[in-house]
Structures are given as structure tokens and as C-alpha cells.
């Protein structure tokens, strides 16, 4: 049994320049994708901020604003 070469003959392949290069405007053959190679992801955490840190930042901003208003009123 004789095995044939799986590579195409460069002399008969359209779109190739001498030496195997691809001329401008031609698209080389596509490659296989590996997007489905990994395990399926089932854990997707929620997006956004948790309520605790958001409340703490808001409280700090409120205290700062009230402090600046009081300081401005006293000066």
C-alpha cells in the first residue's frame, strides 16, 4: 500500500507565488479553531459590585460631602 502525500502540489495550487508565498489580496487557507477544546465553563460569577462595598463607598462620599459643607459654612 502506498501512501500519498497529503500536501497539495505547489505547482497546481492557485494563489501561491513561487516559493510558497501568498500574494497581496489572497487569503491563506484557514486553520482549525480550538475554541471548543477546553471543558465547558459552568461557573459564571455575577457582574457588578456587591451591595456592601457599594454602600461603604457611598457612605464615605456622603461623610466627605457633609464635612466639606459644614467646613464651608464655618469659614
GROMACS .gro file of N, CA, C and O in nm:
model
  300
    1UNK      N    1   0.085  -0.117   0.000
    1UNK     CA    2   0.000   0.000   0.000
    1UNK      C    3   0.090   0.123   0.000
    1UNK      O    4   0.179   0.137   0.082
    2UNK      N    5   0.065   0.213  -0.089
    2UNK     CA    6   0.145   0.334  -0.097
    2UNK      C    7   0.065   0.451  -0.043
    2UNK      O    8  -0.053   0.468  -0.076
    3UNK      N    9   0.127   0.528   0.042
    3UNK     CA   10   0.060   0.645   0.099
    3UNK      C   11   0.087   0.765   0.010
    3UNK      O   12   0.199   0.784  -0.038
    4UNK      N   13  -0.015   0.844  -0.013
    4UNK     CA   14   0.003   0.964  -0.094
    4UNK      C   15   0.036   1.082  -0.003
    4UNK      O   16  -0.001   1.086   0.114
    5UNK      N   17   0.104   1.178  -0.059
    5UNK     CA   18   0.140   1.297   0.014
    5UNK      C   19   0.013   1.382   0.035
    5UNK      O   20  -0.053   1.420  -0.061
    6UNK      N   21  -0.022   1.417   0.161
    6UNK     CA   22  -0.145   1.494   0.183
    6UNK      C   23  -0.131   1.641   0.144
    6UNK      O   24  -0.230   1.710   0.130
    7UNK      N   25  -0.008   1.689   0.128
    7UNK     CA   26   0.011   1.829   0.090
    7UNK      C   27  -0.017   1.847  -0.059
    7UNK      O   28   0.021   1.765  -0.141
    8UNK      N   29  -0.085   1.956  -0.096
    8UNK     CA   30  -0.112   1.979  -0.238
    8UNK      C   31   0.017   2.014  -0.313
    8UNK      O   32   0.113   2.064  -0.254
    9UNK      N   33   0.014   1.988  -0.440
    9UNK     CA   34   0.129   2.020  -0.524
    9UNK      C   35   0.135   2.172  -0.541
    9UNK      O   36   0.040   2.234  -0.590
   10UNK      N   37   0.244   2.237  -0.498
   10UNK     CA   38   0.252   2.384  -0.509
   10UNK      C   39   0.239   2.434  -0.652
   10UNK      O   40   0.191   2.546  -0.674
   11UNK      N   41   0.277   2.355  -0.750
   11UNK     CA   42   0.267   2.400  -0.888
   11UNK      C   43   0.122   2.406  -0.934
   11UNK      O   44   0.088   2.479  -1.027
   12UNK      N   45   0.035   2.329  -0.869
   12UNK     CA   46  -0.107   2.326  -0.910
   12UNK      C   47  -0.200   2.396  -0.812
   12UNK      O   48  -0.321   2.394  -0.829
   13UNK      N   49  -0.145   2.456  -0.708
   13UNK     CA   50  -0.228   2.523  -0.608
   13UNK      C   51  -0.249   2.668  -0.651
   13UNK      O   52  -0.153   2.743  -0.667
   14UNK      N   53  -0.374   2.713  -0.669
   14UNK     CA   54  -0.398   2.851  -0.710
   14UNK      C   55  -0.368   2.949  -0.596
   14UNK      O   56  -0.387   2.917  -0.480
   15UNK      N   57  -0.321   3.065  -0.633
   15UNK     CA   58  -0.299   3.170  -0.535
   15UNK      C   59  -0.163   3.167  -0.468
   15UNK      O   60  -0.140   3.245  -0.377
   16UNK      N   61  -0.074   3.077  -0.508
   16UNK     CA   62   0.059   3.073  -0.447
   16UNK      C   63   0.162   3.128  -0.543
   16UNK      O   64   0.158   3.103  -0.662
   17UNK      N   65   0.254   3.205  -0.487
   17UNK     CA   66   0.365   3.256  -0.566
   17UNK      C   67   0.478   3.153  -0.564
   17UNK      O   68   0.476   3.061  -0.481
   18UNK      N   69   0.573   3.168  -0.651
   18UNK     CA   70   0.688   3.077  -0.644
   18UNK      C   71   0.754   3.085  -0.506
   18UNK      O   72   0.772   3.193  -0.450
   19UNK      N   73   0.785   2.974  -0.449
   19UNK     CA   74   0.841   2.969  -0.315
   19UNK      C   75   0.737   2.947  -0.208
   19UNK      O   76   0.767   2.934  -0.091
   20UNK      N   77   0.610   2.944  -0.245
   20UNK     CA   78   0.503   2.915  -0.149
   20UNK      C   79   0.441   3.035  -0.082
   20UNK      O   80   0.358   3.020   0.005
   21UNK      N   81   0.479   3.156  -0.121
   21UNK     CA   82   0.421   3.275  -0.059
   21UNK      C   83   0.282   3.304  -0.112
   21UNK      O   84   0.237   3.248  -0.211
   22UNK      N   85   0.212   3.389  -0.042
   22UNK     CA   86   0.076   3.427  -0.081
   22UNK      C   87   0.082   3.572  -0.130
   22UNK      O   88   0.131   3.659  -0.060
   23UNK      N   89   0.030   3.601  -0.250
   23UNK     CA   90   0.034   3.738  -0.300
   23UNK      C   91  -0.063   3.827  -0.223
   23UNK      O   92  -0.158   3.779  -0.161
   24UNK      N   93  -0.040   3.958  -0.225
   24UNK     CA   94  -0.132   4.050  -0.157
   24UNK      C   95  -0.273   4.036  -0.213
   24UNK      O   96  -0.294   4.022  -0.332
   25UNK      N   97  -0.370   4.038  -0.125
   25UNK     CA   98  -0.510   4.025  -0.165
   25UNK      C   99  -0.562   3.883  -0.157
   25UNK      O  100  -0.682   3.860  -0.159
   26UNK      N  101  -0.474   3.785  -0.150
   26UNK     CA  102  -0.516   3.646  -0.137
   26UNK      C  103  -0.524   3.610   0.011
   26UNK      O  104  -0.451   3.661   0.093
   27UNK      N  105  -0.612   3.523   0.044
   27UNK     CA  106  -0.627   3.477   0.181
   27UNK      C  107  -0.569   3.337   0.192
   27UNK      O  108  -0.607   3.249   0.116
   28UNK      N  109  -0.480   3.314   0.288
   28UNK     CA  110  -0.428   3.179   0.304
   28UNK      C  111  -0.536   3.086   0.358
   28UNK      O  112  -0.637   3.132   0.409
   29UNK      N  113  -0.517   2.957   0.347
   29UNK     CA  114  -0.617   2.865   0.399
   29UNK      C  115  -0.640   2.886   0.548
   29UNK      O  116  -0.548   2.915   0.623
   30UNK      N  117  -0.764   2.870   0.589
   30UNK     CA  118  -0.799   2.886   0.729
   30UNK      C  119  -0.746   2.773   0.813
   30UNK      O  120  -0.720   2.663   0.766
   31UNK      N  121  -0.728   2.801   0.941
   31UNK     CA  122  -0.681   2.700   1.034
   31UNK      C  123  -0.796   2.656   1.123
   31UNK      O  124  -0.893   2.728   1.140
   32UNK      N  125  -0.782   2.539   1.182
   32UNK     CA  126  -0.884   2.489   1.272
   32UNK      C  127  -0.889   2.575   1.397
   32UNK      O  128  -0.790   2.630   1.442
   33UNK      N  129  -1.005   2.585   1.453
   33UNK     CA  130  -1.024   2.661   1.576
   33UNK      C  131  -1.012   2.570   1.696
   33UNK      O  132  -1.047   2.453   1.691
   34UNK      N  133  -0.965   2.625   1.806
   34UNK     CA  134  -0.956   2.546   1.930
   34UNK      C  135  -1.052   2.599   2.035
   34UNK      O  136  -1.034   2.576   2.154
   35UNK      N  137  -1.157   2.671   1.994
   35UNK     CA  138  -1.246   2.731   2.091
   35UNK      C  139  -1.325   2.626   2.170
   35UNK      O  140  -1.364   2.650   2.283
   36UNK      N  141  -1.351   2.512   2.114
   36UNK     CA  142  -1.427   2.411   2.184
   36UNK      C  143  -1.341   2.303   2.247
   36UNK      O  144  -1.391   2.198   2.285
   37UNK      N  145  -1.211   2.328   2.261
   37UNK     CA  146  -1.121   2.224   2.308
   37UNK      C  147  -1.123   2.207   2.459
   37UNK      O  148  -1.092   2.100   2.508
   38UNK      N  149  -1.156   2.309   2.532
   38UNK     CA  150  -1.150   2.301   2.678
   38UNK      C  151  -1.279   2.251   2.738
   38UNK      O  152  -1.379   2.228   2.670
   39UNK      N  153  -1.279   2.235   2.870
   39UNK     CA  154  -1.401   2.192   2.938
   39UNK      C  155  -1.505   2.303   2.938
   39UNK      O  156  -1.472   2.421   2.928
   40UNK      N  157  -1.630   2.264   2.949
   40UNK     CA  158  -1.738   2.363   2.949
   40UNK      C  159  -1.735   2.441   3.080
   40UNK      O  160  -1.726   2.383   3.187
   41UNK      N  161  -1.743   2.572   3.071
   41UNK     CA  162  -1.741   2.655   3.189
   41UNK      C  163  -1.882   2.668   3.244
   41UNK      O  164  -1.973   2.713   3.176
   42UNK      N  165  -1.899   2.628   3.369
   42UNK     CA  166  -2.032   2.633   3.429
   42UNK      C  167  -2.040   2.738   3.539
   42UNK      O  168  -2.150   2.775   3.580
   43UNK      N  169  -1.927   2.785   3.591
   43UNK     CA  170  -1.929   2.885   3.698
   43UNK      C  171  -1.908   3.023   3.638
   43UNK      O  172  -1.802   3.054   3.586
   44UNK      N  173  -2.010   3.105   3.642
   44UNK     CA  174  -2.002   3.242   3.593
   44UNK      C  175  -2.050   3.335   3.703
   44UNK      O  176  -2.171   3.348   3.725
   45UNK      N  177  -1.956   3.399   3.775
   45UNK     CA  178  -1.998   3.487   3.884
   45UNK      C  179  -2.076   3.606   3.832
   45UNK      O  180  -2.061   3.647   3.717
   46UNK      N  181  -2.159   3.663   3.919
   46UNK     CA  182  -2.239   3.779   3.879
   46UNK      C  183  -2.149   3.897   3.854
   46UNK      O  184  -2.042   3.910   3.913
   47UNK      N  185  -2.192   3.984   3.767
   47UNK     CA  186  -2.114   4.103   3.736
   47UNK      C  187  -2.160   4.218   3.824
   47UNK      O  188  -2.270   4.220   3.875
   48UNK      N  189  -2.074   4.315   3.838
   48UNK     CA  190  -2.109   4.434   3.913
   48UNK      C  191  -2.056   4.430   4.055
   48UNK      O  192  -1.986   4.338   4.097
   49UNK      N  193  -2.090   4.533   4.129
   49UNK     CA  194  -2.043   4.547   4.265
   49UNK      C  195  -2.139   4.481   4.361
   49UNK      O  196  -2.261   4.484   4.343
   50UNK      N  197  -2.086   4.428   4.469
   50UNK     CA  198  -2.170   4.375   4.577
   50UNK      C  199  -2.229   4.494   4.653
   50UNK      O  200  -2.178   4.606   4.648
   51UNK      N  201  -2.335   4.469   4.726
   51UNK     CA  202  -2.404   4.578   4.795
   51UNK      C  203  -2.321   4.636   4.909
   51UNK      O  204  -2.325   4.756   4.934
   52UNK      N  205  -2.243   4.554   4.979
   52UNK     CA  206  -2.163   4.600   5.093
   52UNK      C  207  -2.059   4.704   5.053
   52UNK      O  208  -2.056   4.815   5.110
   53UNK      N  209  -1.968   4.672   4.959
   53UNK     CA  210  -1.867   4.773   4.920
   53UNK      C  211  -1.929   4.898   4.858
   53UNK      O  212  -1.881   5.009   4.881
   54UNK      N  213  -2.037   4.881   4.783
   54UNK     CA  214  -2.102   4.997   4.722
   54UNK      C  215  -2.161   5.088   4.830
   54UNK      O  216  -2.150   5.211   4.823
   55UNK      N  217  -2.221   5.029   4.933
   55UNK     CA  218  -2.276   5.107   5.043
   55UNK      C  219  -2.166   5.178   5.120
   55UNK      O  220  -2.180   5.294   5.159
   56UNK      N  221  -2.053   5.109   5.145
   56UNK     CA  222  -1.942   5.169   5.219
   56UNK      C  223  -1.883   5.288   5.143
   56UNK      O  224  -1.855   5.392   5.203
   57UNK      N  225  -1.865   5.274   5.014
   57UNK     CA  226  -1.811   5.386   4.934
   57UNK      C  227  -1.909   5.502   4.934
   57UNK      O  228  -1.870   5.618   4.947
   58UNK      N  229  -2.037   5.474   4.919
   58UNK     CA  230  -2.138   5.579   4.922
   58UNK      C  231  -2.141   5.652   5.056
   58UNK      O  232  -2.154   5.775   5.061
   59UNK      N  233  -2.126   5.575   5.166
   59UNK     CA  234  -2.125   5.637   5.300
   59UNK      C  235  -2.003   5.727   5.316
   59UNK      O  236  -2.013   5.838   5.372
   60UNK      N  237  -1.887   5.684   5.268
   60UNK     CA  238  -1.766   5.766   5.277
   60UNK      C  239  -1.780   5.894   5.195
   60UNK      O  240  -1.740   6.003   5.241
   61UNK      N  241  -1.838   5.884   5.079
   61UNK     CA  242  -1.860   6.003   4.996
   61UNK      C  243  -1.957   6.098   5.064
   61UNK      O  244  -1.935   6.220   5.067
   62UNK      N  245  -2.061   6.045   5.124
   62UNK     CA  246  -2.160   6.128   5.193
   62UNK      C  247  -2.097   6.199   5.313
   62UNK      O  248  -2.120   6.319   5.334
   63UNK      N  249  -2.016   6.127   5.390
   63UNK     CA  250  -1.949   6.189   5.505
   63UNK      C  251  -1.855   6.299   5.457
   63UNK      O  252  -1.848   6.407   5.517
   64UNK      N  253  -1.782   6.275   5.348
   64UNK     CA  254  -1.692   6.377   5.295
   64UNK      C  255  -1.768   6.502   5.250
   64UNK      O  256  -1.729   6.615   5.281
   65UNK      N  257  -1.879   6.481   5.179
   65UNK     CA  258  -1.958   6.595   5.131
   65UNK      C  259  -2.015   6.675   5.248
   65UNK      O  260  -2.009   6.799   5.249
   66UNK      N  261  -2.068   6.607   5.347
   66UNK     CA  262  -2.124   6.677   5.464
   66UNK      C  263  -2.014   6.752   5.537
   66UNK      O  264  -2.033   6.867   5.580
   67UNK      N  265  -1.896   6.692   5.551
   67UNK     CA  266  -1.784   6.759   5.617
   67UNK      C  267  -1.742   6.884   5.542
   67UNK      O  268  -1.718   6.989   5.603
   68UNK      N  269  -1.735   6.877   5.411
   68UNK     CA  270  -1.697   6.994   5.331
   68UNK      C  271  -1.802   7.104   5.343
   68UNK      O  272  -1.769   7.223   5.354
   69UNK      N  273  -1.929   7.068   5.344
   69UNK     CA  274  -2.036   7.168   5.356
   69UNK      C  275  -2.030   7.236   5.491
   69UNK      O  276  -2.042   7.359   5.502
   70UNK      N  277  -2.010   7.157   5.597
   70UNK     CA  278  -2.001   7.215   5.732
   70UNK      C  279  -1.878   7.305   5.742
   70UNK      O  280  -1.884   7.415   5.797
   71UNK      N  281  -1.765   7.260   5.689
   71UNK     CA  282  -1.641   7.340   5.694
   71UNK      C  283  -1.660   7.471   5.616
   71UNK      O  284  -1.615   7.576   5.659
   72UNK      N  285  -1.728   7.465   5.500
   72UNK     CA  286  -1.751   7.585   5.421
   72UNK      C  287  -1.844   7.683   5.494
   72UNK      O  288  -1.830   7.805   5.480
   73UNK      N  289  -1.939   7.631   5.569
   73UNK     CA  290  -2.032   7.717   5.640
   73UNK      C  291  -1.964   7.787   5.756
   73UNK      O  292  -2.001   7.899   5.794
   74UNK      N  293  -1.865   7.722   5.817
   74UNK     CA  294  -1.797   7.781   5.931
   74UNK      C  295  -1.690   7.883   5.891
   74UNK      O  296  -1.653   7.968   5.970
   75UNK      N  297  -1.643   7.874   5.771
   75UNK     CA  298  -1.534   7.966   5.727
   75UNK      C  299  -1.589   8.093   5.677
   75UNK      O  300  -1.674   8.147   5.652
   0.00000   0.00000   0.00000
